[in-house]
CSV table of C-alpha atoms in Angstrom, one decimal:
chain,number,residue,atom,x,y,z
A,1,UNK,CA,0.0,0.0,0.0
A,2,UNK,CA,1.3,3.4,-0.9
A,3,UNK,CA,-1.6,5.8,-0.2
A,4,UNK,CA,-4.8,6.5,1.7
A,5,UNK,CA,-7.8,8.3,0.3
A,6,UNK,CA,-10.2,9.7,2.9
A,7,UNK,CA,-13.9,10.5,2.9
A,8,UNK,CA,-14.5,13.7,4.8
A,9,UNK,CA,-18.0,13.9,6.5
A,10,UNK,CA,-18.4,11.2,9.2
A,11,UNK,CA,-14.8,10.2,8.7
A,12,UNK,CA,-12.6,13.2,9.6
A,13,UNK,CA,-15.2,15.5,11.0
A,14,UNK,CA,-18.8,16.2,11.8
A,15,UNK,CA,-19.8,19.5,10.3
A,16,UNK,CA,-23.6,19.3,10.8
A,17,UNK,CA,-24.1,21.8,13.6
A,18,UNK,CA,-22.3,24.5,11.7
A,19,UNK,CA,-24.0,23.6,8.4
A,20,UNK,CA,-27.4,23.7,10.0
A,21,UNK,CA,-27.0,27.3,11.1
A,22,UNK,CA,-26.0,28.3,7.5
A,23,UNK,CA,-28.8,26.4,5.8
A,24,UNK,CA,-31.6,27.4,8.1
A,25,UNK,CA,-30.5,31.1,7.8
A,26,UNK,CA,-31.2,30.7,4.0
A,27,UNK,CA,-34.4,28.6,4.5
A,28,UNK,CA,-36.0,31.1,6.9
A,29,UNK,CA,-35.6,33.8,4.2
A,30,UNK,CA,-36.9,31.6,1.3
A,31,UNK,CA,-40.5,31.4,0.2
A,32,UNK,CA,-39.6,28.0,-1.4
A,33,UNK,CA,-38.8,26.1,1.8
A,34,UNK,CA,-41.6,24.5,3.8
A,35,UNK,CA,-39.5,24.1,7.0
A,36,UNK,CA,-36.1,24.3,8.5
A,37,UNK,CA,-33.8,21.3,8.3
A,38,UNK,CA,-32.8,19.2,11.3
A,39,UNK,CA,-29.7,17.3,12.3
A,40,UNK,CA,-31.6,14.1,11.5
A,41,UNK,CA,-32.4,15.4,8.0
A,42,UNK,CA,-28.7,16.1,7.3
A,43,UNK,CA,-27.6,12.7,8.7
A,44,UNK,CA,-29.9,10.9,6.3
A,45,UNK,CA,-28.2,12.6,3.3
A,46,UNK,CA,-24.6,11.8,4.2
A,47,UNK,CA,-22.8,10.2,1.3
A,48,UNK,CA,-25.3,11.5,-1.3
A,49,UNK,CA,-24.4,13.8,-4.1
A,50,UNK,CA,-25.9,17.3,-4.1
A,51,UNK,CA,-28.7,16.5,-6.6
A,52,UNK,CA,-29.8,13.6,-4.5
A,53,UNK,CA,-29.8,15.8,-1.4
A,54,UNK,CA,-32.1,18.3,-3.1
A,55,UNK,CA,-34.5,15.5,-4.0
A,56,UNK,CA,-34.5,14.1,-0.5
A,57,UNK,CA,-34.8,17.4,1.5
A,58,UNK,CA,-37.0,19.4,-0.9
A,59,UNK,CA,-39.2,16.9,-2.8
A,60,UNK,CA,-41.9,19.6,-3.2
A,61,UNK,CA,-39.7,21.7,-5.5
A,62,UNK,CA,-38.9,21.0,-9.1
A,63,UNK,CA,-35.3,20.3,-10.1
A,64,UNK,CA,-34.4,23.9,-11.0
A,65,UNK,CA,-35.8,25.3,-7.8
A,66,UNK,CA,-33.9,22.6,-5.8
A,67,UNK,CA,-30.7,23.6,-7.6
A,68,UNK,CA,-31.1,27.3,-6.9
A,69,UNK,CA,-31.9,26.8,-3.2
A,70,UNK,CA,-29.0,24.4,-2.8
A,71,UNK,CA,-26.6,26.8,-4.4
A,72,UNK,CA,-27.6,29.5,-1.9
A,73,UNK,CA,-27.3,27.1,1.0
A,74,UNK,CA,-24.0,25.7,0.0
A,75,UNK,CA,-22.4,29.1,-0.7
A,76,UNK,CA,-23.2,30.3,2.8
A,77,UNK,CA,-22.2,26.9,4.2
A,78,UNK,CA,-18.7,27.3,2.9
A,79,UNK,CA,-18.5,30.7,4.5
A,80,UNK,CA,-19.7,29.4,7.9
A,81,UNK,CA,-17.3,26.4,7.8
A,82,UNK,CA,-14.3,28.7,7.0
A,83,UNK,CA,-15.2,30.8,10.0
A,84,UNK,CA,-16.4,28.2,12.5
A,85,UNK,CA,-15.2,24.8,11.3
A,86,UNK,CA,-16.9,21.5,12.4
A,87,UNK,CA,-16.3,18.9,15.1
A,88,UNK,CA,-13.0,17.3,14.3
A,89,UNK,CA,-13.0,13.7,15.5
A,90,UNK,CA,-10.7,12.6,18.3
A,91,UNK,CA,-7.1,12.1,17.4
A,92,UNK,CA,-7.6,13.0,13.7
A,93,UNK,CA,-4.7,15.4,13.5
A,94,UNK,CA,-2.2,13.4,15.5
A,95,UNK,CA,-3.0,10.3,13.4
A,96,UNK,CA,-2.8,12.2,10.1
A,97,UNK,CA,0.6,13.5,11.2
A,98,UNK,CA,1.9,10.0,11.7
A,99,UNK,CA,0.3,8.5,8.5
A,100,UNK,CA,1.5,11.4,6.3
A,101,UNK,CA,5.1,10.3,7.2
A,102,UNK,CA,4.4,6.8,5.9
A,103,UNK,CA,1.9,7.2,3.1
A,104,UNK,CA,0.5,9.7,0.6
A,105,UNK,CA,-2.8,11.1,1.8
A,106,UNK,CA,-5.8,12.4,-0.2
A,107,UNK,CA,-9.5,13.4,0.2
A,108,UNK,CA,-12.4,12.5,-2.0
A,109,UNK,CA,-15.8,13.7,-0.8
A,110,UNK,CA,-19.2,14.2,-2.3
A,111,UNK,CA,-19.4,17.9,-1.7
A,112,UNK,CA,-19.5,21.2,-3.5
A,113,UNK,CA,-16.5,23.2,-4.7
A,114,UNK,CA,-15.0,25.1,-1.8
A,115,UNK,CA,-16.1,22.7,0.9
A,116,UNK,CA,-12.8,20.8,1.4
A,117,UNK,CA,-11.0,24.2,1.2
A,118,UNK,CA,-13.1,25.4,4.1
A,119,UNK,CA,-12.2,22.3,6.1
A,120,UNK,CA,-8.6,23.0,5.4
A,121,UNK,CA,-8.7,26.7,6.2
A,122,UNK,CA,-10.4,26.4,9.6
A,123,UNK,CA,-8.7,23.2,10.9
A,124,UNK,CA,-5.2,23.8,9.3
A,125,UNK,CA,-4.9,20.3,8.0
A,126,UNK,CA,-4.0,20.9,4.3
A,127,UNK,CA,-0.4,20.2,5.1
A,128,UNK,CA,-1.1,16.5,5.5
A,129,UNK,CA,-2.8,16.0,2.1
A,130,UNK,CA,-1.3,16.0,-1.4
A,131,UNK,CA,-4.5,16.3,-3.5
A,132,UNK,CA,-8.3,16.2,-3.2
A,133,UNK,CA,-11.4,16.0,-5.4
A,134,UNK,CA,-15.1,16.4,-5.4
A,135,UNK,CA,-18.1,16.4,-7.8
A,136,UNK,CA,-18.5,20.2,-7.3
A,137,UNK,CA,-15.3,20.5,-9.4
A,138,UNK,CA,-15.5,17.6,-11.7
A,139,UNK,CA,-19.2,16.6,-12.0
A,140,UNK,CA,-18.1,13.0,-11.5
A,141,UNK,CA,-19.3,10.3,-9.1
A,142,UNK,CA,-17.3,9.5,-6.0
A,143,UNK,CA,-15.9,6.3,-7.6
A,144,UNK,CA,-14.8,8.3,-10.7
A,145,UNK,CA,-13.2,10.9,-8.5
A,146,UNK,CA,-11.3,8.3,-6.6
A,147,UNK,CA,-10.1,6.9,-9.9
A,148,UNK,CA,-9.1,10.5,-11.0
A,149,UNK,CA,-7.0,10.9,-7.8
A,150,UNK,CA,-5.4,7.5,-8.4
A,151,UNK,CA,-4.5,8.3,-12.0
A,152,UNK,CA,-3.5,11.9,-11.5
A,153,UNK,CA,-1.1,11.0,-8.7
A,154,UNK,CA,0.2,7.7,-10.1
A,155,UNK,CA,-0.9,5.7,-7.1
A,156,UNK,CA,-0.2,1.9,-7.1
A,157,UNK,CA,-1.9,0.5,-4.0
A,158,UNK,CA,-4.4,3.0,-2.5
A,159,UNK,CA,-7.1,2.3,0.0
A,160,UNK,CA,-10.3,4.3,0.7
A,161,UNK,CA,-11.5,5.2,4.2
A,162,UNK,CA,-15.1,6.1,4.7
A,163,UNK,CA,-18.3,5.6,6.6
A,164,UNK,CA,-21.2,4.8,4.3
A,165,UNK,CA,-22.4,2.1,1.9
A,166,UNK,CA,-21.9,4.7,-0.8
A,167,UNK,CA,-18.2,4.8,0.1
A,168,UNK,CA,-18.0,1.0,-0.2
A,169,UNK,CA,-19.6,1.1,-3.7
A,170,UNK,CA,-17.2,3.9,-4.7
A,171,UNK,CA,-14.3,1.8,-3.5
A,172,UNK,CA,-15.5,-1.2,-5.5
A,173,UNK,CA,-16.0,1.0,-8.6
A,174,UNK,CA,-12.4,2.1,-8.3
A,175,UNK,CA,-11.3,-1.4,-7.5
A,176,UNK,CA,-9.5,-0.5,-4.2
A,177,UNK,CA,-9.8,-1.9,-0.7
A,178,UNK,CA,-12.3,-0.2,1.7
A,179,UNK,CA,-11.8,0.7,5.4
A,180,UNK,CA,-15.1,1.2,7.2
A,181,UNK,CA,-15.4,3.9,9.9
A,182,UNK,CA,-18.0,2.5,12.3
A,183,UNK,CA,-18.5,5.8,14.2
A,184,UNK,CA,-19.6,7.7,11.1
A,185,UNK,CA,-23.0,8.6,9.7
A,186,UNK,CA,-23.7,5.5,7.6
A,187,UNK,CA,-23.7,1.7,7.8
A,188,UNK,CA,-22.4,-1.1,5.6
A,189,UNK,CA,-21.9,-4.8,6.2
A,190,UNK,CA,-19.1,-5.3,3.7
A,191,UNK,CA,-15.5,-4.0,4.1
A,192,UNK,CA,-11.9,-5.1,4.0
A,193,UNK,CA,-11.2,-3.5,7.4
A,194,UNK,CA,-13.3,-1.7,10.1
A,195,UNK,CA,-12.4,0.5,12.9
A,196,UNK,CA,-14.3,2.0,15.9
A,197,UNK,CA,-11.9,4.9,16.5
A,198,UNK,CA,-9.8,7.0,14.1
A,199,UNK,CA,-6.5,6.1,15.9
A,200,UNK,CA,-7.2,2.4,15.1
A,201,UNK,CA,-6.0,3.2,11.6
A,202,UNK,CA,-2.5,3.0,13.1
A,203,UNK,CA,-3.1,-0.6,13.8
A,204,UNK,CA,-4.0,-1.3,10.2
A,205,UNK,CA,-1.4,0.9,8.5
């Protein structure tokens, strides 16, 4: 193994409390939204791409209206995350510091453009990662973005670390092993390795 590619939400951090403030600020001002969103609403969308989130949270709106509302929410979300960050899981930075000395580290997340940059800016973790990708920049699926990272960085034996069944499917698509984070937002019954705490990665790698 020469590299580790990480999911972000439910793997490295929990951003939901900050994101809720941003989204509900927009939704309160919108005549399109029927109600504010809750933590449970957001948790149910983790691992989905932005179009799927729109369909799930705002089914009463047509596709164009969903897209416009999501653009507003995501733009303010990036601003709030840059300013306030999210909840970084225990031992994330100390483990990344160790792993980055042994392996090449990357992030692939189903998020909008600017989201990973906001994560980097607030938590000062960019120094541990060599590259990142998301559908907000490429328009590709998570599996395709993993492949893009692998090809762009000439990786030989990467693994993917994530917390949802979608992460498992993306790993399978990219034909690389999957490490399941049990403390995250999703569930899956199939994986190559599983961990209950982030620092358990040091036992695998």
